[in-house]
Coordinates of C-alpha atoms in Angstrom, one line a residue:
Chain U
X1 CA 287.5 49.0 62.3
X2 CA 288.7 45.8 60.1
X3 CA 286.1 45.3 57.6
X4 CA 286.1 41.8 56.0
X5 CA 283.6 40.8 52.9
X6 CA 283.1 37.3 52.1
X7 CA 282.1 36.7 48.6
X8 CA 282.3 39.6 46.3
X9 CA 279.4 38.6 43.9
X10 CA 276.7 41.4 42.7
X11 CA 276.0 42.2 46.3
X12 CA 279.7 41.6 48.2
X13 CA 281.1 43.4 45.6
X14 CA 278.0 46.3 45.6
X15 CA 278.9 46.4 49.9
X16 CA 282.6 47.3 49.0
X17 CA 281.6 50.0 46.7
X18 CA 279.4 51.5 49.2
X19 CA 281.8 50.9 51.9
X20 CA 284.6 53.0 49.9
X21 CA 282.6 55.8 48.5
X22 CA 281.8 55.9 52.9
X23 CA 285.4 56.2 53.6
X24 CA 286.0 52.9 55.0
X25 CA 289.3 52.4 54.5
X26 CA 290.0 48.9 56.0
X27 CA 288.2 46.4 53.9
X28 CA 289.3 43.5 52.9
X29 CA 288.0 40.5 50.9
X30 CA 288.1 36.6 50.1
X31 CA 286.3 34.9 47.6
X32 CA 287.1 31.9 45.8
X33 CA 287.5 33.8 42.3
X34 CA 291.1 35.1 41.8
X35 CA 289.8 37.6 39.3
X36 CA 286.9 39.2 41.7
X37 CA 289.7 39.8 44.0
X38 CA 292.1 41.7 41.6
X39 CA 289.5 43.4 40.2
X40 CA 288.1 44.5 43.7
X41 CA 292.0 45.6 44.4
X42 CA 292.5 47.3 41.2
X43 CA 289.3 49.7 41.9
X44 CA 290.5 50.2 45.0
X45 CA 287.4 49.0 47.0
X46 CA 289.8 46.2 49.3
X47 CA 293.0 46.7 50.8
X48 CA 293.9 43.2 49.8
X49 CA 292.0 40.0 48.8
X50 CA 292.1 36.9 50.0
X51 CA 291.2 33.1 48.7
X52 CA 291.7 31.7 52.2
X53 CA 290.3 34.1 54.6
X54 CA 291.7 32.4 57.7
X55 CA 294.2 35.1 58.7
X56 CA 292.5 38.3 58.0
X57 CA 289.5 37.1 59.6
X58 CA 291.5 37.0 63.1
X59 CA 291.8 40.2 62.5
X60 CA 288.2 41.5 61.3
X61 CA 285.8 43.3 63.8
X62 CA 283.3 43.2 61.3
X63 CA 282.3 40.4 58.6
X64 CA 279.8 41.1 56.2
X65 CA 278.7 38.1 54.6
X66 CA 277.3 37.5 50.9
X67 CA 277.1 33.8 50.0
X68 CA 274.6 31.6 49.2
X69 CA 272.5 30.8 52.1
X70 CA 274.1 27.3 51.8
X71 CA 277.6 28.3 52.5
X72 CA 277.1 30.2 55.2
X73 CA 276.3 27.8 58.0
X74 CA 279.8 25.3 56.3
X75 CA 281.8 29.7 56.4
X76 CA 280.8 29.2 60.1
X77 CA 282.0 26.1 61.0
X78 CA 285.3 26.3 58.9
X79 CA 286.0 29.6 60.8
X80 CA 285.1 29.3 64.1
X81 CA 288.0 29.1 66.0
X82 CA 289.4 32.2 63.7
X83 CA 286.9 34.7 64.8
X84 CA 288.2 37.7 66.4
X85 CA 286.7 38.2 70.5
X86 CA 283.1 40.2 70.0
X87 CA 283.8 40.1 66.5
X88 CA 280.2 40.9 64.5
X89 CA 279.0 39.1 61.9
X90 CA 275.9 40.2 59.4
X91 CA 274.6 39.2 55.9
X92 CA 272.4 39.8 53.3
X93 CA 270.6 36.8 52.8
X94 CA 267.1 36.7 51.6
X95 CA 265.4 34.5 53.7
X96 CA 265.7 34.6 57.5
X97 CA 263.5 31.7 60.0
X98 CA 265.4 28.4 59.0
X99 CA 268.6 30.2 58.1
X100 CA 268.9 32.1 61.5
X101 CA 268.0 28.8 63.6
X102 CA 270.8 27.1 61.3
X103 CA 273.5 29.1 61.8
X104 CA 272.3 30.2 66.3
X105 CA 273.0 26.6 66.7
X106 CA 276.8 26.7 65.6
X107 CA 278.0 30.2 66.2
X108 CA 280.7 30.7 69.0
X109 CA 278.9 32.4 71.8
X110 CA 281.5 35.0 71.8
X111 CA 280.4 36.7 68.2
X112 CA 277.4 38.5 67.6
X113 CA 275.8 37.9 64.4
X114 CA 273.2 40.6 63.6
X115 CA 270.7 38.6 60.4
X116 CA 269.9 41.8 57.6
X117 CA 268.5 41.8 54.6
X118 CA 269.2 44.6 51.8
X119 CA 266.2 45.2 49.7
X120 CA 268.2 45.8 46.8
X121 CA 269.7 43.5 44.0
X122 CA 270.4 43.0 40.2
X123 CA 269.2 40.2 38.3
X124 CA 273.0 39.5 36.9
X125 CA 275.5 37.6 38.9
X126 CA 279.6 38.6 39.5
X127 CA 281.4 41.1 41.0
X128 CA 281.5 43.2 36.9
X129 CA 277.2 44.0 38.3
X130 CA 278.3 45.3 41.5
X131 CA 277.1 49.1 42.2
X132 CA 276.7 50.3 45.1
X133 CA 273.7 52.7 43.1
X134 CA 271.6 50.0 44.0
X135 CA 271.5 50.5 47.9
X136 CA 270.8 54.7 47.4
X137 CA 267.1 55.1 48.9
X138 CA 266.8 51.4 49.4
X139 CA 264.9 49.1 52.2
X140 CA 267.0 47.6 54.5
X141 CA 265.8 45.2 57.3
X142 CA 267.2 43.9 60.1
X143 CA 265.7 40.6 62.5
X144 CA 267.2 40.5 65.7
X145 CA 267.8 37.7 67.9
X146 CA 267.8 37.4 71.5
X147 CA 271.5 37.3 71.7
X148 CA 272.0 40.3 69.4
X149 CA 273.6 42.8 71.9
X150 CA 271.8 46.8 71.5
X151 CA 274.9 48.0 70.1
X152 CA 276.2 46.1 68.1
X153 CA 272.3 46.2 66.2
X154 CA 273.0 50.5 66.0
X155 CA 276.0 50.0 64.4
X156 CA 275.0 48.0 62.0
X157 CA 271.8 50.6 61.5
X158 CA 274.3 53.3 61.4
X159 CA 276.8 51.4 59.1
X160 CA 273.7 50.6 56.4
X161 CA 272.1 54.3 56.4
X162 CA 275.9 55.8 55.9
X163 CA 276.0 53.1 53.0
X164 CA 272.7 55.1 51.5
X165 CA 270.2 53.3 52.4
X166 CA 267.1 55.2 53.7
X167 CA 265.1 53.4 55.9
X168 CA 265.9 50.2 58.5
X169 CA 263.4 48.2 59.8
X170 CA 263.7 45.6 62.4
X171 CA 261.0 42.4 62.7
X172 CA 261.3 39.1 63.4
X173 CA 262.5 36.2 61.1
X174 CA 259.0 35.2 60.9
X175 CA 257.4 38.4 59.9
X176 CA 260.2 38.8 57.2
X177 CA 260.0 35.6 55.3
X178 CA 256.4 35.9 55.6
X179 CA 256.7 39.9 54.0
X180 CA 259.5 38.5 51.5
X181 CA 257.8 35.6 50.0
X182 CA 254.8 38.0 49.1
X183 CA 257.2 41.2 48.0
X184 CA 260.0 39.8 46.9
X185 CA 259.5 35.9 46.0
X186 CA 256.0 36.2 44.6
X187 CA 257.1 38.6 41.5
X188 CA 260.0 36.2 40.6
X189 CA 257.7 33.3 40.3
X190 CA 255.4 35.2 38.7
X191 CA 257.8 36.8 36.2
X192 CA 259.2 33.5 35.5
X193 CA 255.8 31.9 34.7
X194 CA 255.3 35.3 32.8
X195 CA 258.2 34.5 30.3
X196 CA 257.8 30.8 30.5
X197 CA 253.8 31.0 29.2
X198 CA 254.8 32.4 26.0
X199 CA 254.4 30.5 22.6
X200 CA 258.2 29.4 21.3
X201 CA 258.4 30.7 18.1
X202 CA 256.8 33.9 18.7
X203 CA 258.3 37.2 17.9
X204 CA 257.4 38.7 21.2
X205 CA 260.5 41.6 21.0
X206 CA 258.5 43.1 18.3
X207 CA 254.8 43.8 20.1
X208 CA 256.3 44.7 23.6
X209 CA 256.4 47.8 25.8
X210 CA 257.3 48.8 29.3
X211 CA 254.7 46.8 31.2
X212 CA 255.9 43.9 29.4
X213 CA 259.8 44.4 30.0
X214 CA 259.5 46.0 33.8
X215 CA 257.3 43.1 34.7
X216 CA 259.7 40.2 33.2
X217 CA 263.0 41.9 34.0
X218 CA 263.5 39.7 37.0
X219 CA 263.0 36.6 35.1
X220 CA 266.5 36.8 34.6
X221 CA 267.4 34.9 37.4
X222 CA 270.0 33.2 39.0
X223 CA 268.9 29.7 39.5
X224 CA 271.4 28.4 42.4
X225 CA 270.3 31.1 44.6
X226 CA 266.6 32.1 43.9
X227 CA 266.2 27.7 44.2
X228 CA 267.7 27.8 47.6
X229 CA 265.9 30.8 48.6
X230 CA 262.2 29.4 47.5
X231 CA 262.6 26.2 48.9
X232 CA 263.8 27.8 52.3
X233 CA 260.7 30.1 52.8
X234 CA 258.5 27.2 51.1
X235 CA 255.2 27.9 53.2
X236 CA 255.2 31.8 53.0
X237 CA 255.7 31.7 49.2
X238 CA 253.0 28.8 48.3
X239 CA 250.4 30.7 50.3
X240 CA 251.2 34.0 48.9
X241 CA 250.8 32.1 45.7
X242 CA 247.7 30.6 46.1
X243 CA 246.1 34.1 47.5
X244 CA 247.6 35.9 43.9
X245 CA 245.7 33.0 42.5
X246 CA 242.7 33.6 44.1
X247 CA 243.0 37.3 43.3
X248 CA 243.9 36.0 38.9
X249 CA 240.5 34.4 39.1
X250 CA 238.6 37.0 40.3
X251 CA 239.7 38.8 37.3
X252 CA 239.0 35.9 34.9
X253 CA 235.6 35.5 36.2
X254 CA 234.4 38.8 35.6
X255 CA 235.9 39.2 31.7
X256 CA 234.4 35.4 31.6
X257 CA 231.2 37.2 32.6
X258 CA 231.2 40.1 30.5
X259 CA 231.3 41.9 34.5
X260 CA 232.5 45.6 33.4
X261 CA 231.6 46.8 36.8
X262 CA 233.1 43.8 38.9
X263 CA 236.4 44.6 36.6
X264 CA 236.2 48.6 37.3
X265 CA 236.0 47.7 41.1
X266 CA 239.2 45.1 41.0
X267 CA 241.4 48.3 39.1
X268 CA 239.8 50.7 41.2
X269 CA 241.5 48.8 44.5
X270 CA 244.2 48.1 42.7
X271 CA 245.0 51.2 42.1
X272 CA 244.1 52.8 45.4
X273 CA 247.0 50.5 47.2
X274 CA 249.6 51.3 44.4
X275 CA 248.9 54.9 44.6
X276 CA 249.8 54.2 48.6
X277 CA 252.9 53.0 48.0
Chain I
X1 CA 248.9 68.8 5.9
X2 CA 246.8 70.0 8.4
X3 CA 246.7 67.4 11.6
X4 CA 243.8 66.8 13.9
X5 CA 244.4 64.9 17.1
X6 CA 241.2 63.8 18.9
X7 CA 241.3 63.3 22.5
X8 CA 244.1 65.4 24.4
X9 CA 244.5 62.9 27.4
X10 CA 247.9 61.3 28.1
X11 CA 248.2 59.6 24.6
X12 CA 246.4 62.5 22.6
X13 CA 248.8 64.8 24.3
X14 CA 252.4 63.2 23.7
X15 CA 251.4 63.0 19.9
X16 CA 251.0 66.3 20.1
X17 CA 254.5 67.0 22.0
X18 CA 256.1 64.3 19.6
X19 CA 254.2 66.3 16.3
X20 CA 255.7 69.5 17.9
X21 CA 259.3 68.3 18.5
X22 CA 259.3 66.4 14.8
X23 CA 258.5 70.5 13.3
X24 CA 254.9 69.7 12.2
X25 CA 253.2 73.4 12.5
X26 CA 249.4 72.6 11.5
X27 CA 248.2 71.0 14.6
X28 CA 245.0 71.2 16.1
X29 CA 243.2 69.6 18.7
X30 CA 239.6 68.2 20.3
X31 CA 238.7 67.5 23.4
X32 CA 235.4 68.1 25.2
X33 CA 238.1 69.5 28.3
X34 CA 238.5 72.9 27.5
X35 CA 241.5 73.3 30.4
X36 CA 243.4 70.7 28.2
X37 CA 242.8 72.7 25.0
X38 CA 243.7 75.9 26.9
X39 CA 246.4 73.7 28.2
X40 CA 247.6 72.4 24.7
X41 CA 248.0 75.8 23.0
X42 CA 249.9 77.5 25.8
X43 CA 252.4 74.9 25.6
X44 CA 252.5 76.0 21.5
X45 CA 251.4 72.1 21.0
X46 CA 248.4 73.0 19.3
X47 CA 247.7 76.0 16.7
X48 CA 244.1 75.7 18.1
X49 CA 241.8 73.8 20.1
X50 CA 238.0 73.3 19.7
X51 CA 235.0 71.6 22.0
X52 CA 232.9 71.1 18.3
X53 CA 235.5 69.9 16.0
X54 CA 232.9 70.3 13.1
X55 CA 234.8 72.7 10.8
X56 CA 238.4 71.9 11.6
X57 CA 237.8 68.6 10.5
X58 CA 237.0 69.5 7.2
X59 CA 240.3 70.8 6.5
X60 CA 241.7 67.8 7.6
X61 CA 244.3 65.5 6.2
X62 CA 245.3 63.3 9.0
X63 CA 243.2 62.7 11.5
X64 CA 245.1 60.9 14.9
X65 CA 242.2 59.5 17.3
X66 CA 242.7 58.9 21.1
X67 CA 239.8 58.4 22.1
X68 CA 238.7 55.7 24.5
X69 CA 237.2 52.3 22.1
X70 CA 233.9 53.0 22.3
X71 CA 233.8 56.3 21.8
X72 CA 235.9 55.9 18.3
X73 CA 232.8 54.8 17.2
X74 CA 230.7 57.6 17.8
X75 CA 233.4 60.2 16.6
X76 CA 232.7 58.8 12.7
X77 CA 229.4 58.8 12.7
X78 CA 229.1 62.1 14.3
X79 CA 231.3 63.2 11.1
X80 CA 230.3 61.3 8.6
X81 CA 229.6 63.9 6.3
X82 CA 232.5 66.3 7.6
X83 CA 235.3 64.0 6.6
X84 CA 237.6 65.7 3.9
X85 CA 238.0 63.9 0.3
X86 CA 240.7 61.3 0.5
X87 CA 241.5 62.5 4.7
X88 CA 243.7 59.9 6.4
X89 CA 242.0 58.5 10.1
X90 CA 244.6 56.8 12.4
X91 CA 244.0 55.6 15.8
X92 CA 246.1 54.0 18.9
X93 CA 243.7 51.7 19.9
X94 CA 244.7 48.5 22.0
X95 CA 242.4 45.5 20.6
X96 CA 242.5 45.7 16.9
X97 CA 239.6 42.8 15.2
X98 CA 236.5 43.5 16.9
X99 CA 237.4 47.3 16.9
X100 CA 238.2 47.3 13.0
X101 CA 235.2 45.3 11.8
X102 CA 232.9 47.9 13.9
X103 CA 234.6 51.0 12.4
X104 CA 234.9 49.2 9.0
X105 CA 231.5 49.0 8.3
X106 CA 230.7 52.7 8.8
X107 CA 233.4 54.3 7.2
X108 CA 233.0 56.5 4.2
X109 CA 234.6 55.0 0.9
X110 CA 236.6 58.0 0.4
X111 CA 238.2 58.2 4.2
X112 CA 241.4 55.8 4.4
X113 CA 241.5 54.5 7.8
X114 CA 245.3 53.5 9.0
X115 CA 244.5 51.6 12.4
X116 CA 247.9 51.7 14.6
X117 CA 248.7 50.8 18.1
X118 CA 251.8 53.0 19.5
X119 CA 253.1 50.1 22.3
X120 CA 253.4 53.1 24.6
X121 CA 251.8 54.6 27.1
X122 CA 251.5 55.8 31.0
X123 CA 249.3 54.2 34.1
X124 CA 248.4 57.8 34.6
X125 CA 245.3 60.1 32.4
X126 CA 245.3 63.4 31.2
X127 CA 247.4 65.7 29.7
X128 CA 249.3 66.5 32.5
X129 CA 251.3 63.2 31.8
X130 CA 251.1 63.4 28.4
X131 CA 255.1 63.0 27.2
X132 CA 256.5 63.0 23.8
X133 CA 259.6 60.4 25.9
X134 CA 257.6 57.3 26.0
X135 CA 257.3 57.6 22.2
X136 CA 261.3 57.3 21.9
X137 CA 262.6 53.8 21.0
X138 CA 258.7 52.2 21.4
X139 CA 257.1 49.5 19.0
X140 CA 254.4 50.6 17.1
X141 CA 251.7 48.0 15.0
X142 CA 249.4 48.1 12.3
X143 CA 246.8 46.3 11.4
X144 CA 246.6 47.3 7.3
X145 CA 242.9 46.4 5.9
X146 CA 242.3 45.2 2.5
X147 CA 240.7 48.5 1.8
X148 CA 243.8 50.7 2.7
X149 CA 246.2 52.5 0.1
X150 CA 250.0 51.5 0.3
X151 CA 250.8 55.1 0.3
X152 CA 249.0 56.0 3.5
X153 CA 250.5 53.2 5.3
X154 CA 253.7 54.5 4.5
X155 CA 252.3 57.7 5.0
X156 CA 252.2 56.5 8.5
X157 CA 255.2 54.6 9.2
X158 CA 257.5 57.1 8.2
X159 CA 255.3 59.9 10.4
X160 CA 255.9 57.6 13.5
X161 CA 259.4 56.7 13.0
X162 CA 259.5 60.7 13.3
X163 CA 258.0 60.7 16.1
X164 CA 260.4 58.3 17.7
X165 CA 259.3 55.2 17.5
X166 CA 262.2 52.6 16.7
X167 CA 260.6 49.9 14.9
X168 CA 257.4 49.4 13.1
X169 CA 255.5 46.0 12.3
X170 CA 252.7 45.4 9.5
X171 CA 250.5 42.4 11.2
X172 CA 246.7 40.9 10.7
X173 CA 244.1 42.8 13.5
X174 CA 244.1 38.4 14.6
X175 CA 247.8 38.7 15.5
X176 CA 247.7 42.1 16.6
X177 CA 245.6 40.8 19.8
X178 CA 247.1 37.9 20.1
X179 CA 250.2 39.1 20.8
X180 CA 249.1 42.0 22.9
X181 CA 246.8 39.7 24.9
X182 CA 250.1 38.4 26.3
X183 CA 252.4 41.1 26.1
X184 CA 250.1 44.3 27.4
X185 CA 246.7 42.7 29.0
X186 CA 248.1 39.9 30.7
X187 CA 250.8 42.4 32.3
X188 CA 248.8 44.0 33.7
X189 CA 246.0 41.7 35.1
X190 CA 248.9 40.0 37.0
X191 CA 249.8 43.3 38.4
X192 CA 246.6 44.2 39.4
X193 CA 245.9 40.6 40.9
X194 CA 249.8 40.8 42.5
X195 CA 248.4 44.2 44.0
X196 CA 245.3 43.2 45.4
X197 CA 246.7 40.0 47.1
X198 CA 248.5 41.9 49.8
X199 CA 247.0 41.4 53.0
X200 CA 244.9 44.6 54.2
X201 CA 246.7 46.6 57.0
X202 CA 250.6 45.4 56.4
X203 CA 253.6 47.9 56.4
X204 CA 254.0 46.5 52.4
X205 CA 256.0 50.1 51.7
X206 CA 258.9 49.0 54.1
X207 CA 259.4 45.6 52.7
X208 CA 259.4 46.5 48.5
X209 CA 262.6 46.2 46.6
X210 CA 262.7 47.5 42.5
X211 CA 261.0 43.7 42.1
X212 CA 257.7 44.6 43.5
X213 CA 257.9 48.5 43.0
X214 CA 258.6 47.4 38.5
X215 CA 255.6 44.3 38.8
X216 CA 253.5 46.8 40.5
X217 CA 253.4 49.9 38.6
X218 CA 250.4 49.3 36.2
X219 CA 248.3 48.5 38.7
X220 CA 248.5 52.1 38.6
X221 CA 245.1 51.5 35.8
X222 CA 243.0 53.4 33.6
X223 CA 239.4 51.4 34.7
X224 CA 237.6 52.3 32.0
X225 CA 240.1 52.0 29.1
X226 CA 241.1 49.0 30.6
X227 CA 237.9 47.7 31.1
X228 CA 236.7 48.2 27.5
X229 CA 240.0 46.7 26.3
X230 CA 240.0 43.5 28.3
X231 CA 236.3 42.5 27.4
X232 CA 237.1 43.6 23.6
X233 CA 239.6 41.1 23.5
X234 CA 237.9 38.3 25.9
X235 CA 239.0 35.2 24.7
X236 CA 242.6 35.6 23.1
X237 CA 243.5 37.4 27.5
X238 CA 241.6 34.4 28.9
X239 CA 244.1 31.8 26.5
X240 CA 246.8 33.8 28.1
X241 CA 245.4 33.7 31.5
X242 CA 245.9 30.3 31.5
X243 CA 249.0 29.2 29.6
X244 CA 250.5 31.4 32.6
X245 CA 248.5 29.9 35.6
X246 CA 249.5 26.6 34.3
X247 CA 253.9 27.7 34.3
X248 CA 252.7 29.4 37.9
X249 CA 251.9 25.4 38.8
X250 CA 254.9 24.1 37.5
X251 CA 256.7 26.5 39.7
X252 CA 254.2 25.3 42.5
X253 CA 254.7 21.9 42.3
X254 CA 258.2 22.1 42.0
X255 CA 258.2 24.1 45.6
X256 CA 255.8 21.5 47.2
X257 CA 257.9 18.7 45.8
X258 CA 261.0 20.6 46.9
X259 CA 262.5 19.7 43.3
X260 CA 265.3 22.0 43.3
X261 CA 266.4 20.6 39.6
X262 CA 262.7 21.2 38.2
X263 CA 262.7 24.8 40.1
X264 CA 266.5 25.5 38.3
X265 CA 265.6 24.0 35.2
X266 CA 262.1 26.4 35.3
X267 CA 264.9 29.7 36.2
X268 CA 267.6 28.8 33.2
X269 CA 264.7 29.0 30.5
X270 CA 263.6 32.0 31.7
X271 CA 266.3 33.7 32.3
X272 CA 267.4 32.0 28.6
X273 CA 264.5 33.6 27.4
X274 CA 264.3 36.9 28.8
X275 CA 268.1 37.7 27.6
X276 CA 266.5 37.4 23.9
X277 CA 264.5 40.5 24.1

């Protein structure tokens, strides 16, 4: 089986690792960056790198994609004549409902594109981030579409658990980006207005400890994609938002209100769920 | 120098561990749970462990409180009269102004109380998480009053640079919760909020990347400690409440708006400004 990556970023990059340390041997990749490519080919992790793909992907039975949900749909309609016969396409993009009805309108009827979603990331950006560590014990979901064919969605599941990830889940687009903007989008706005509320001027680094630096970790983020990715599950996020919101002032209220028992109750159930987990 | 820590629990305990590890042999520790005692001294932590601290803590020379707020309190007017000459009282309370003035004014002249703040800790209680680890690299703070002697502050500083700590700050109790009404309370009411805003009944555990499982672990709370710590420091966690709620409507308004640039320029200052820390 041809394997062909586009984009070896943090995540394309992480998918040839994994691939390698599975003993796919066939992998190849194209990226725009020269040096991602001859790094990828000096570690070994692709058989050869290319900037344009149009060749090997003739060739590819497999194409895992890793670009910004924006390039995706223009990757499709530069390539479709290329694509191999029952070729299979998947990705790792992070949002799902407008993105899948995109890219059904465009794609060749005679490639199956199977829409997944690795729970797993690093706030940095570039191939030099990459580690396939990342996927080890990892969430993985998958959101078919009626076209999907059966197999083709097992080999994928097989491909992803061999690549260390523990448990697949398949849902709809809907239920996803619905899921995502509350487990996934909600903590990077909120760890972005975390950092953003402090005073300028303060020495923070000094009076810090591990709730302070696990919670903000992921306000390190990269801007391009994390923008895109907000603004294309908009309604999902802002209502998971507004229900953190609602949740914030029932805390405020009761230390407004001296309410030690109201507070006690709100960690209690807090608590509870993360115990859960 | 004979040591006395008060309160075994999780924070009691790993000073005991981290007293153990740095070679100090004169240990001793109180606790109304006899199984921690018991606990304490088959571990060799303590030399020996007492419900009725009475005569132990007149051969005192540092005393190391972990007790819950309130019940600091209590402790020194229980032994107001078994205090050694010239003994050394430190504590690792979490709200410093209200806390000091309350123990200040019922302190023996001869006792020298340190008050310290080790910026470490664990979501769970008990000595059964008790770790001398979390200790290694942490902040610690203290909040010197007029009345303490420079040589038991250093007394102190060099005793928990032994312990592990990496860097310790001399600030005003006013300062003290400033800062840690941002970096420690507000923390963790946003992760108990971001916990209880989940809707009842959803599969949550199959949709969680490091994101949610890092935002989410101190809602994992102590609701008594953290009860007690958010009402002792009210107003400075309710001025931090809301410089945050008003970067989480930036971030809003830039989603309804669909402002990508506002939304990017929001991501670059926080990434800009976590990469300080």
């Amino acid at each position: 089986m041809n394997i062909v990556v586009i984009g070896l970023g943090v995540i394309g990059g992480s998918f040839t690792m994994a691939l390698k340390e599975a003993g796919f041997e066939n992998v190849y990749g194209i990226d725009i960056n020269e040096e991602s490519l001859e790094k990828a080919k000096k570690l070994g992790l692709i058989k050869e790198g290319f900037t344009n793909g149009e060749e090997i992907i003739k060739d590819a039975d497999l194409i895992i994609i890793s670009l910004y949900p924006r390039l995706v749909k223009q990757f499709i309609i530069d390539n479709k004549h290329n694509f191999k016969d029952g070729a299979i396409i998947t990705d790792a993009t992070g949002i799902k409902k407008m993105f899948i009805e995109d890219i059904v309108n465009i794609l060749p009827q005679n490639i199956d594109f199977v829409f997944g979603h690795p729970m797993a990331g690093r706030e940095k950006k570039g191939i030099d981030f990459a580690t396939s560590e990342v996927f080890k014990g990892a969430n993985y979901i998958l959101t078919p579409v009626e076209r999907n064919k059966e197999k083709n969605l097992e080999l994928i599941e097989d491909l992803v658990y061999k690549l260390g990830f523990k448990r697949v889940k398949r849902i709809t687009p809907e239920y996803h980006d619905e899921m995502i903007g509350y487990t996934s989008q909600l903590p990077h706005t909120i760890a972005v207005a975390l950092v953003n509320s402090d005073i300028e001027g303060r020495e923070t680094g000094n009076f810090i400890g591990d709730s302070y630096r696990d919670l903000t970790r992921i306000a390190n983020i990269n801007e391009d994609l994390w923008s895109e990715l907000f603004l294309g599950n908009k309604n999902n996020l802002l209502k998971s938002i507004e229900s953190f919101e609602e949740e914030l002032d029932k805390i405020k209220n009761a230390i407004q209100e001296d309410d030690t028992e109201s507070l006690r109750k709100l960690f209690i159930k807090s608590t509870k769920r993360r115990e859960k987990l």
